[in-house]
mmCIF file of C-alpha atoms in Angstrom:
data_model
loop_
_atom_site.group_PDB
_atom_site.id
_atom_site.type_symbol
_atom_site.label_atom_id
_atom_site.label_comp_id
_atom_site.label_asym_id
_atom_site.label_seq_id
_atom_site.Cartn_x
_atom_site.Cartn_y
_atom_site.Cartn_z
ATOM 1 C CA MET A 1269 -7.472 -35.623 -13.800
ATOM 2 C CA LEU A 1270 -4.230 -34.066 -15.378
ATOM 3 C CA GLU A 1271 -4.508 -31.168 -17.026
ATOM 4 C CA LYS A 1272 -2.869 -31.067 -20.423
ATOM 5 C CA SER A 1273 0.215 -28.941 -19.837
ATOM 6 C CA GLU A 1274 0.785 -31.223 -16.424
ATOM 7 C CA LEU A 1275 0.263 -35.047 -18.561
ATOM 8 C CA LEU A 1276 3.433 -34.138 -20.490
ATOM 9 C CA GLN A 1277 5.670 -33.878 -17.307
ATOM 10 C CA GLU A 1278 4.817 -36.597 -16.797
ATOM 11 C CA ASN A 1279 5.101 -37.877 -19.785
ATOM 12 C CA ALA A 1280 8.420 -37.116 -20.348
ATOM 13 C CA ALA A 1281 9.050 -38.371 -16.764
ATOM 14 C CA LEU A 1282 7.561 -41.593 -17.937
ATOM 15 C CA VAL A 1283 9.901 -41.655 -21.198
ATOM 16 C CA ALA A 1284 13.385 -40.294 -19.780
ATOM 17 C CA LEU A 1285 12.663 -43.548 -17.319
ATOM 18 C CA LEU A 1286 11.449 -46.140 -19.619
ATOM 19 C CA ARG A 1287 14.531 -45.274 -21.721
ATOM 20 C CA THR A 1288 17.001 -45.134 -18.708
ATOM 21 C CA ILE A 1289 16.082 -48.442 -17.105
ATOM 22 C CA ASP A 1290 18.318 -50.632 -14.841
ATOM 23 C CA LYS A 1291 16.825 -54.059 -16.610
ATOM 24 C CA SER A 1292 18.802 -56.082 -13.753
ATOM 25 C CA ARG A 1293 15.624 -55.067 -11.713
ATOM 26 C CA ASP A 1294 13.300 -53.279 -13.781
ATOM 27 C CA THR A 1295 10.991 -54.204 -16.687
ATOM 28 C CA TRP A 1296 8.615 -51.693 -19.275
ATOM 29 C CA SER A 1297 5.858 -53.098 -17.223
ATOM 30 C CA SER A 1298 7.018 -53.005 -13.570
ATOM 31 C CA ILE A 1299 7.653 -49.005 -14.469
ATOM 32 C CA ALA A 1300 4.041 -49.253 -15.448
ATOM 33 C CA GLU A 1301 3.025 -50.542 -12.207
ATOM 34 C CA LYS A 1302 5.323 -48.248 -9.724
ATOM 35 C CA VAL A 1303 4.036 -45.393 -11.739
ATOM 36 C CA VAL A 1304 0.215 -46.174 -12.041
ATOM 37 C CA ARG A 1305 0.661 -47.151 -7.867
ATOM 38 C CA GLN A 1306 2.635 -44.108 -7.038
ATOM 39 C CA GLY A 1307 -0.351 -41.928 -8.915
ATOM 40 C CA SER A 1308 3.266 -40.438 -10.694
ATOM 41 C CA ALA A 1309 6.323 -40.754 -13.176
ATOM 42 C CA ILE A 1310 7.748 -37.670 -11.865
ATOM 43 C CA GLN A 1311 7.680 -39.019 -8.484
ATOM 44 C CA VAL A 1312 9.354 -41.993 -9.212
ATOM 45 C CA PHE A 1313 11.723 -40.595 -11.851
ATOM 46 C CA GLU A 1314 12.658 -38.285 -8.725
ATOM 47 C CA HIS A 1315 13.225 -41.467 -6.399
ATOM 48 C CA GLU A 1316 15.268 -43.154 -9.124
ATOM 49 C CA LEU A 1317 17.715 -39.393 -9.117
ATOM 50 C CA ASP A 1318 17.637 -39.600 -4.758
ATOM 51 C CA PRO A 1319 15.826 -42.570 -3.645
ATOM 52 C CA GLN A 1320 17.426 -41.181 0.399
ATOM 53 C CA HIS A 1321 14.474 -38.492 0.000
ATOM 54 C CA HIS A 1322 11.717 -39.413 -2.181
ATOM 55 C CA ARG A 1323 10.714 -42.577 -1.218
ATOM 56 C CA LEU A 1324 8.495 -44.925 -2.259
ATOM 57 C CA ASP A 1325 6.566 -45.865 0.236
ATOM 58 C CA ASP A 1326 3.099 -47.790 0.418
ATOM 59 C CA PRO A 1327 1.757 -45.587 3.428
ATOM 60 C CA ASP A 1328 -0.212 -48.401 4.881
ATOM 61 C CA GLU A 1329 2.992 -50.547 4.808
ATOM 62 C CA TYR A 1330 4.973 -48.044 6.433
ATOM 63 C CA ASP A 1331 3.465 -45.922 9.103
ATOM 64 C CA GLU A 1332 3.947 -48.252 12.335
ATOM 65 C CA TYR A 1333 7.883 -48.957 11.723
ATOM 66 C CA ASP A 1334 10.476 -46.153 13.098
ATOM 67 C CA ASP A 1335 13.067 -44.578 10.573
ATOM 68 C CA ARG A 1336 15.717 -47.282 10.876
ATOM 69 C CA THR A 1337 13.345 -49.584 10.842
ATOM 70 C CA GLN A 1338 12.243 -48.182 7.209
ATOM 71 C CA MET A 1339 16.122 -48.532 6.145
ATOM 72 C CA MET A 1340 16.546 -51.803 6.979
ATOM 73 C CA LEU A 1341 13.715 -52.649 5.101
ATOM 74 C CA LEU A 1342 13.760 -50.545 2.612
ATOM 75 C CA GLY A 1343 17.511 -52.186 2.100
ATOM 76 C CA GLU A 1344 18.492 -51.414 -1.383
ATOM 77 C CA ASP A 1345 16.366 -48.370 -2.598
ATOM 78 C CA ASP A 1346 18.933 -46.398 -0.016
ATOM 79 C CA VAL A 1347 22.017 -46.927 -1.840
ATOM 80 C CA PRO A 1348 22.832 -43.447 -2.849
ATOM 81 C CA VAL A 1349 23.053 -43.418 -6.552
ATOM 82 C CA THR A 1350 26.240 -43.022 -8.347
ATOM 83 C CA THR A 1351 27.062 -39.353 -10.134
ATOM 84 C CA GLN A 1352 27.146 -41.934 -13.351
ATOM 85 C CA ARG A 1353 23.806 -42.309 -13.225
ATOM 86 C CA ARG A 1354 22.142 -39.115 -12.075
ATOM 87 C CA VAL A 1355 23.794 -37.343 -15.123
ATOM 88 C CA GLN A 1356 22.339 -40.006 -17.095
ATOM 89 C CA LEU A 1357 18.577 -39.458 -15.356
ATOM 90 C CA LEU A 1358 18.915 -35.680 -16.238
ATOM 91 C CA GLN A 1359 20.251 -35.781 -19.678
ATOM 92 C CA ALA A 1360 17.611 -38.088 -20.312
ATOM 93 C CA HIS A 1361 14.566 -36.298 -18.796
ATOM 94 C CA GLU A 1362 15.600 -33.436 -20.579
ATOM 95 C CA GLU A 1363 15.819 -35.419 -24.058
ATOM 96 C CA ALA A 1364 12.327 -37.080 -23.855
ATOM 97 C CA GLU A 1365 11.559 -32.873 -22.620
ATOM 98 C CA THR A 1366 12.252 -32.561 -26.538
ATOM 99 C CA LEU A 1367 10.874 -35.726 -27.549
ATOM 100 C CA VAL A 1368 6.787 -35.619 -26.199
ATOM 101 C CA ARG A 1369 6.805 -31.818 -27.593
ATOM 102 C CA ASN A 1370 8.026 -32.979 -30.961
ATOM 103 C CA TRP A 1371 5.666 -35.899 -31.250
ATOM 104 C CA GLU A 1372 2.745 -33.577 -30.479
ATOM 105 C CA LYS A 1373 3.625 -31.478 -33.089
ATOM 106 C CA GLN A 1374 3.788 -34.026 -35.210
ATOM 107 C CA GLY A 1375 0.649 -34.979 -34.829
ATOM 108 C CA LEU A 1376 1.242 -38.225 -32.226
ATOM 109 C CA ASP A 1377 -0.941 -39.150 -29.728
ATOM 110 C CA MET A 1378 0.779 -40.498 -26.245
ATOM 111 C CA VAL A 1379 -1.724 -42.001 -24.319
ATOM 112 C CA SER A 1380 -0.006 -42.781 -21.177
ATOM 113 C CA VAL A 1381 -1.232 -44.864 -18.456
ATOM 114 C CA LEU A 1382 -1.562 -41.854 -16.527
ATOM 115 C CA ASP A 1383 -3.678 -40.620 -19.144
ATOM 116 C CA ARG A 1384 -7.998 -41.161 -18.345
ATOM 117 C CA ARG A 1385 -7.714 -42.493 -21.917
ATOM 118 C CA TYR A 1386 -5.679 -44.874 -21.204
ATOM 119 C CA PRO A 1387 -7.610 -48.416 -22.097
ATOM 120 C CA LEU A 1388 -9.233 -49.736 -18.571
ATOM 121 C CA SER A 1389 -8.845 -53.909 -20.088
ATOM 122 C CA LEU A 1390 -5.391 -52.877 -20.255
ATOM 123 C CA ARG A 1391 -5.291 -51.555 -16.565
ATOM 124 C CA GLU A 1392 -5.968 -55.058 -15.381
ATOM 125 C CA VAL A 1393 -3.286 -57.034 -16.490
ATOM 126 C CA VAL A 1394 -0.279 -57.688 -14.885
ATOM 127 C CA ASP A 1395 2.057 -56.829 -17.601
ATOM 128 C CA MET A 1396 -0.001 -53.903 -19.079
ATOM 129 C CA PRO A 1397 1.969 -51.397 -21.586
ATOM 130 C CA PRO A 1398 3.763 -47.696 -19.754
ATOM 131 C CA PHE A 1399 1.674 -46.210 -22.798
ATOM 132 C CA LEU A 1400 0.118 -46.534 -26.288
ATOM 133 C CA PHE A 1401 0.435 -44.644 -29.329
ATOM 134 C CA SER A 1402 -3.090 -43.573 -31.115
ATOM 135 C CA LYS A 1403 -4.707 -43.387 -34.204
ATOM 136 C CA GLY A 1404 -8.064 -43.201 -34.337
ATOM 137 C CA CYS A 1405 -11.490 -42.482 -32.409
ATOM 138 C CA PHE A 1406 -11.107 -42.990 -28.844
ATOM 139 C CA LEU A 1407 -15.047 -44.069 -26.776
ATOM 140 C CA SER A 1408 -15.756 -42.237 -24.175
ATOM 141 C CA PRO A 1409 -13.705 -41.669 -21.525
ATOM 142 C CA ASN A 1410 -14.202 -44.385 -18.793
ATOM 143 C CA GLN A 1411 -15.685 -46.541 -21.055
ATOM 144 C CA GLN A 1412 -14.286 -49.528 -21.826
ATOM 145 C CA ASP A 1413 -14.023 -50.595 -25.555
ATOM 146 C CA LEU A 1414 -15.752 -53.931 -25.494
ATOM 147 C CA GLY A 1415 -14.074 -56.707 -27.999
ATOM 148 C CA VAL A 1416 -12.552 -59.535 -29.477
ATOM 149 C CA SER A 1417 -9.376 -60.735 -30.717
ATOM 150 C CA VAL A 1418 -9.636 -62.349 -33.589
ATOM 151 C CA VAL A 1419 -5.883 -64.207 -35.689
ATOM 152 C CA GLY A 1420 -4.527 -66.709 -36.727
ATOM 153 C CA SER A 1421 -2.111 -67.791 -40.099
ATOM 154 C CA ARG A 1422 -0.368 -64.713 -42.234
ATOM 155 C CA ASN A 1423 -0.655 -67.686 -45.084
ATOM 156 C CA ALA A 1424 -4.628 -68.627 -43.995
ATOM 157 C CA GLY A 1425 -6.559 -70.790 -46.485
ATOM 158 C CA GLN A 1426 -9.623 -69.949 -48.069
ATOM 159 C CA GLU A 1427 -12.056 -71.324 -44.940
ATOM 160 C CA ALA A 1428 -10.113 -69.824 -42.576
ATOM 161 C CA LEU A 1429 -10.384 -66.450 -44.196
ATOM 162 C CA HIS A 1430 -14.599 -66.943 -45.306
ATOM 163 C CA PHE A 1431 -13.879 -68.517 -41.214
ATOM 164 C CA ALA A 1432 -12.131 -65.169 -39.774
ATOM 165 C CA SER A 1433 -14.827 -63.326 -42.235
ATOM 166 C CA ASP A 1434 -17.844 -65.037 -40.514
ATOM 167 C CA VAL A 1435 -16.945 -64.390 -37.357
ATOM 168 C CA ALA A 1436 -16.041 -60.621 -37.717
ATOM 169 C CA THR A 1437 -19.508 -60.023 -38.976
ATOM 170 C CA MET A 1438 -21.236 -61.901 -36.252
ATOM 171 C CA LEU A 1439 -18.897 -59.810 -33.736
ATOM 172 C CA VAL A 1440 -20.414 -56.752 -35.064
ATOM 173 C CA SER A 1441 -23.773 -57.506 -34.909
ATOM 174 C CA LYS A 1442 -23.326 -58.024 -31.519
ATOM 175 C CA GLY A 1443 -21.881 -54.727 -31.438
ATOM 176 C CA LEU A 1444 -18.679 -56.248 -30.515
ATOM 177 C CA THR A 1445 -15.204 -54.831 -31.214
ATOM 178 C CA VAL A 1446 -13.482 -56.487 -33.898
ATOM 179 C CA ILE A 1447 -9.102 -55.902 -32.433
ATOM 180 C CA ALA A 1448 -6.651 -58.011 -34.979
ATOM 181 C CA GLY A 1449 -3.123 -57.457 -35.453
ATOM 182 C CA LEU A 1450 -2.970 -55.991 -39.162
ATOM 183 C CA ALA A 1451 -0.906 -58.994 -40.815
ATOM 184 C CA LEU A 1452 -1.395 -60.878 -42.845
ATOM 185 C CA GLY A 1453 -4.120 -63.849 -43.797
ATOM 186 C CA VAL A 1454 -6.256 -63.533 -40.833
ATOM 187 C CA ASP A 1455 -5.832 -59.754 -39.513
ATOM 188 C CA ALA A 1456 -6.183 -58.454 -42.326
ATOM 189 C CA GLU A 1457 -9.998 -59.929 -43.601
ATOM 190 C CA ALA A 1458 -11.006 -59.774 -39.992
ATOM 191 C CA HIS A 1459 -10.076 -56.594 -40.220
ATOM 192 C CA HIS A 1460 -11.868 -55.633 -43.693
ATOM 193 C CA ARG A 1461 -15.066 -57.696 -42.402
ATOM 194 C CA ALA A 1462 -15.175 -54.752 -39.404
ATOM 195 C CA LEU A 1463 -15.009 -52.503 -41.660
ATOM 196 C CA GLN A 1464 -17.580 -53.461 -44.871
ATOM 197 C CA GLU A 1465 -20.081 -53.994 -41.709
ATOM 198 C CA HIS A 1466 -19.633 -50.259 -40.295
ATOM 199 C CA GLY A 1467 -18.458 -51.923 -36.900
ATOM 200 C CA ARG A 1468 -15.639 -50.578 -34.983
ATOM 201 C CA THR A 1469 -12.166 -52.227 -35.195
ATOM 202 C CA VAL A 1470 -8.875 -51.415 -33.604
ATOM 203 C CA ALA A 1471 -5.743 -52.594 -34.650
ATOM 204 C CA PHE A 1472 -2.689 -53.886 -32.188
ATOM 205 C CA ILE A 1473 0.667 -53.498 -34.888
ATOM 206 C CA GLY A 1474 4.768 -54.823 -34.085
ATOM 207 C CA THR A 1475 5.921 -51.437 -34.857
ATOM 208 C CA GLY A 1476 5.913 -47.856 -33.965
ATOM 209 C CA ILE A 1477 2.721 -45.774 -34.986
ATOM 210 C CA GLY A 1478 4.714 -44.165 -37.588
ATOM 211 C CA LYS A 1479 5.779 -47.136 -39.880
ATOM 212 C CA TYR A 1480 3.117 -49.733 -42.248
ATOM 213 C CA TYR A 1481 3.934 -53.323 -41.874
ATOM 214 C CA PRO A 1482 3.608 -54.842 -43.828
ATOM 215 C CA ALA A 1483 3.769 -52.298 -47.397
ATOM 216 C CA LYS A 1484 0.862 -54.104 -48.643
ATOM 217 C CA ASN A 1485 -1.641 -53.245 -45.779
ATOM 218 C CA ARG A 1486 -0.731 -49.695 -45.432
ATOM 219 C CA HIS A 1487 -4.319 -49.037 -46.362
ATOM 220 C CA LEU A 1488 -5.964 -50.725 -44.659
ATOM 221 C CA GLN A 1489 -4.352 -49.274 -41.798
ATOM 222 C CA GLU A 1490 -4.931 -45.198 -42.585
ATOM 223 C CA LEU A 1491 -8.730 -47.086 -43.358
ATOM 224 C CA ILE A 1492 -8.433 -48.192 -39.713
ATOM 225 C CA GLU A 1493 -7.272 -44.760 -38.825
ATOM 226 C CA HIS A 1494 -9.700 -43.054 -39.761
ATOM 227 C CA ASN A 1495 -12.733 -44.967 -38.953
ATOM 228 C CA GLY A 1496 -11.218 -47.279 -35.528
ATOM 229 C CA GLN A 1497 -8.277 -46.824 -34.002
ATOM 230 C CA VAL A 1498 -4.692 -48.055 -34.170
ATOM 231 C CA PHE A 1499 -2.127 -48.691 -30.857
ATOM 232 C CA SER A 1500 1.579 -49.117 -30.987
ATOM 233 C CA GLN A 1501 2.715 -49.802 -27.713
ATOM 234 C CA PHE A 1502 6.530 -48.930 -29.414
ATOM 235 C CA TRP A 1503 8.528 -45.925 -30.043
ATOM 236 C CA PRO A 1504 6.503 -43.969 -33.195
ATOM 237 C CA TRP A 1505 9.768 -45.250 -35.760
ATOM 238 C CA GLN A 1506 10.668 -48.822 -34.408
ATOM 239 C CA GLY A 1507 11.083 -51.080 -36.652
ATOM 240 C CA PRO A 1508 9.664 -55.127 -37.107
ATOM 241 C CA THR A 1509 11.099 -57.001 -34.802
ATOM 242 C CA LYS A 1510 11.020 -60.868 -33.976
ATOM 243 C CA TRP A 1511 10.251 -58.918 -29.860
ATOM 244 C CA THR A 1512 8.001 -56.326 -31.466
ATOM 245 C CA PHE A 1513 4.827 -58.460 -32.545
ATOM 246 C CA PRO A 1514 4.830 -61.192 -29.456
ATOM 247 C CA ALA A 1515 4.916 -58.340 -27.673
ATOM 248 C CA ARG A 1516 1.898 -56.931 -29.464
ATOM 249 C CA ASN A 1517 -0.203 -60.062 -29.291
ATOM 250 C CA ALA A 1518 0.528 -60.268 -25.318
ATOM 251 C CA THR A 1519 -1.419 -56.575 -25.507
ATOM 252 C CA MET A 1520 -3.668 -57.086 -27.424
ATOM 253 C CA SER A 1521 -5.261 -60.731 -25.719
ATOM 254 C CA GLY A 1522 -5.091 -58.057 -22.356
ATOM 255 C CA TYR A 1523 -7.680 -55.451 -24.799
ATOM 256 C CA GLY A 1524 -10.174 -58.001 -25.360
ATOM 257 C CA ILE A 1525 -12.293 -60.401 -23.123
ATOM 258 C CA ALA A 1526 -11.829 -62.810 -25.239
ATOM 259 C CA THR A 1527 -9.462 -64.302 -28.696
ATOM 260 C CA VAL A 1528 -10.433 -66.512 -31.259
ATOM 261 C CA ILE A 1529 -7.927 -68.092 -32.999
ATOM 262 C CA VAL A 1530 -8.791 -68.756 -36.698
ATOM 263 C CA GLU A 1531 -6.296 -70.997 -37.808
ATOM 264 C CA ALA A 1532 -2.224 -71.746 -36.674
ATOM 265 C CA HIS A 1533 0.810 -73.649 -37.030
ATOM 266 C CA GLU A 1534 2.884 -75.677 -34.367
ATOM 267 C CA TYR A 1535 5.163 -72.219 -34.242
ATOM 268 C CA SER A 1536 2.630 -69.965 -34.962
ATOM 269 C CA GLY A 1537 3.007 -66.379 -33.371
ATOM 270 C CA THR A 1538 -0.338 -66.665 -32.264
ATOM 271 C CA ARG A 1539 0.836 -69.814 -30.177
ATOM 272 C CA VAL A 1540 1.727 -66.275 -27.767
ATOM 273 C CA GLN A 1541 -1.268 -64.739 -27.672
ATOM 274 C CA ALA A 1542 -3.132 -68.198 -26.614
ATOM 275 C CA ARG A 1543 -0.257 -68.334 -24.128
ATOM 276 C CA GLN A 1544 -1.300 -64.421 -22.819
ATOM 277 C CA ALA A 1545 -4.270 -64.491 -22.705
ATOM 278 C CA GLN A 1546 -4.033 -67.624 -20.342
ATOM 279 C CA HIS A 1547 -1.601 -65.612 -18.858
ATOM 280 C CA HIS A 1548 -4.577 -62.163 -18.251
ATOM 281 C CA GLY A 1549 -7.524 -64.913 -17.333
ATOM 282 C CA ARG A 1550 -9.077 -64.331 -20.745
ATOM 283 C CA PRO A 1551 -10.915 -66.980 -22.757
ATOM 284 C CA ILE A 1552 -10.158 -68.628 -25.744
ATOM 285 C CA ILE A 1553 -12.205 -69.651 -28.433
ATOM 286 C CA MET A 1554 -9.880 -72.464 -30.677
ATOM 287 C CA ARG A 1555 -11.520 -73.757 -34.157
ATOM 288 C CA ASP A 1556 -11.427 -77.110 -33.308
ATOM 289 C CA ALA A 1557 -8.481 -77.154 -36.393
ATOM 290 C CA VAL A 1558 -6.208 -75.745 -33.903
ATOM 291 C CA VAL A 1559 -6.332 -78.523 -31.999
ATOM 292 C CA ASP A 1560 -6.066 -80.749 -34.563
ATOM 293 C CA HIS A 1561 -3.085 -79.896 -36.494
ATOM 294 C CA THR A 1562 -0.900 -78.337 -32.952
ATOM 295 C CA GLU A 1563 0.291 -79.741 -30.271
ATOM 296 C CA TRP A 1564 0.050 -76.402 -27.886
ATOM 297 C CA GLY A 1565 -4.090 -76.452 -29.204
ATOM 298 C CA LYS A 1566 -4.513 -79.605 -27.721
ATOM 299 C CA ARG A 1567 -2.942 -79.503 -24.197
ATOM 300 C CA LEU A 1568 -5.260 -76.538 -23.823
ATOM 301 C CA VAL A 1569 -8.246 -78.175 -24.551
ATOM 302 C CA ASP A 1570 -9.232 -79.128 -20.388
ATOM 303 C CA LYS A 1571 -7.827 -76.096 -19.055
ATOM 304 C CA PRO A 1572 -10.473 -73.337 -17.965
ATOM 305 C CA ASN A 1573 -11.821 -70.581 -20.571
ATOM 306 C CA VAL A 1574 -11.039 -72.531 -23.639
ATOM 307 C CA TYR A 1575 -13.838 -73.203 -25.772
ATOM 308 C CA VAL A 1576 -13.531 -75.206 -28.985
ATOM 309 C CA VAL A 1577 -15.879 -74.610 -31.963
ATOM 310 C CA SER A 1578 -16.045 -75.908 -35.553
ATOM 311 C CA ASN A 1579 -18.520 -73.456 -36.776
ATOM 312 C CA VAL A 1580 -19.417 -69.637 -35.835
ATOM 313 C CA ASP A 1581 -22.442 -70.286 -34.182
ATOM 314 C CA GLU A 1582 -20.862 -72.214 -31.558
ATOM 315 C CA VAL A 1583 -18.164 -68.783 -31.836
ATOM 316 C CA ALA A 1584 -21.112 -66.471 -30.876
ATOM 317 C CA ASN A 1585 -22.946 -68.650 -28.160
ATOM 318 C CA ALA A 1586 -19.214 -69.525 -26.755
ATOM 319 C CA ILE A 1587 -19.170 -65.036 -26.305
ATOM 320 C CA ASP A 1588 -22.858 -64.603 -24.974
ATOM 321 C CA SER A 1589 -21.797 -67.495 -22.057
ATOM 322 C CA ILE A 1590 -18.512 -65.444 -21.284
ATOM 323 C CA GLN A 1591 -20.063 -62.015 -21.255
ATOM 324 C CA GLU A 1592 -22.590 -62.979 -19.163
ATOM 325 C CA VAL A 1593 -19.955 -64.836 -16.356
ATOM 326 C CA ASN A 1594 -18.458 -60.966 -16.934
ATOM 327 C CA SER A 1595 -21.361 -59.624 -15.916
ATOM 328 C CA ASP A 1596 -22.333 -61.758 -13.609
ATOM 329 C CA LEU A 1597 -18.804 -61.360 -11.932
ATOM 330 C CA GLN A 1598 -19.360 -57.705 -11.893
ATOM 331 C CA ASP A 1599 -22.622 -57.251 -10.794
ATOM 332 C CA ALA A 1600 -21.214 -59.391 -7.339
ATOM 333 C CA ILE A 1601 -18.159 -57.451 -7.034
ATOM 334 C CA ASN A 1602 -20.594 -54.312 -6.931
ATOM 335 C CA GLY A 1603 -22.927 -55.924 -4.797
ATOM 336 C CA ILE A 1604 -19.499 -56.085 -2.110
ATOM 337 C CA VAL A 1605 -18.350 -52.327 -2.613
ATOM 338 C CA ALA A 1606 -22.087 -51.422 -1.466
ATOM 339 C CA GLN A 1607 -21.934 -53.321 1.260
ATOM 340 C CA ALA A 1608 -18.746 -51.971 1.609
ATOM 341 C CA SER A 1609 -19.750 -48.221 1.372
ATOM 342 C CA ALA A 1610 -23.177 -48.883 3.607
ATOM 343 C CA TYR A 1611 -20.937 -50.638 6.156
ATOM 344 C CA ALA A 1612 -18.464 -47.572 6.442
ATOM 345 C CA ASN A 1613 -21.097 -45.557 5.976
ATOM 346 C CA SER A 1614 -23.548 -47.171 9.012
ATOM 347 C CA VAL A 1615 -20.430 -46.733 11.868
ATOM 348 C CA GLY A 1616 -18.631 -42.617 10.536
ATOM 349 C CA VAL A 1617 -16.211 -44.290 9.050
ATOM 350 C CA GLY A 1618 -14.736 -42.015 5.379
#
């Protein structure tokens, strides 16, 4: 586990990498993956500065090759960094050190992929964000926040709002976290109901953690900050844009064990979450009205891990089934690990 001062230095290196990203070969998610694989943003940053002397080799992949063969395999990683690029990186790192110190002074809590508090569920997805800013209460370290996303239209009708409210009540009764995006309509209704039921609710917002959007939900966001948790995967003062909300939906789908789609339209942002949930291997629970009113909903019906429901009892049954499958899978994984460990001990490995 990294000490606080070490984590600040790692976070500064991560911020510098993200602020100078070469979009021709990297994304924020690929940077996050490199950092996790190396266990250090500093090592990845040093590689960017001097790839010839700070390789990011997989220790199991290249050991059998001589230096010349490694150079051929690594290809462009051996191309020296230009002076301009080096100056850009060093300047960005200096600025990043100031930024992370200022964020800490301002009470902004940056939770990077190197932080033990980073959500376990997001570590499982291929497009994990490199960091989250958080306001609110974390669960105990290494404890997974089991929750279900409740999403839908901002201009939802009364029937959909009642459905979202009842789903939130049911989730709280099962000890599950109610996850939503703090938007007007279905999201806000789910958050409100979870708070009223004294359950845990987590909001993923489509802006920086220092913003309140929409302004109408400011009080709700503050309530969640004090009684649940608010996450943002963007720079602290990032405003709302057309790309931040789909990105937020993608992260939200990876955080929960499933997504309940209460109401949606043909070109709704909820469609993004449905697509990403499939990408993440997370089940989708769709209200039948979504299937009736959207072509993308109809196309999802016969896909694996998709449930179509007409009432809250059916949502509850679907969640029970999902949790049972997850439990059986975890038991199987634990059994494989135990057998491998026993075999290793029997032959004197490790």
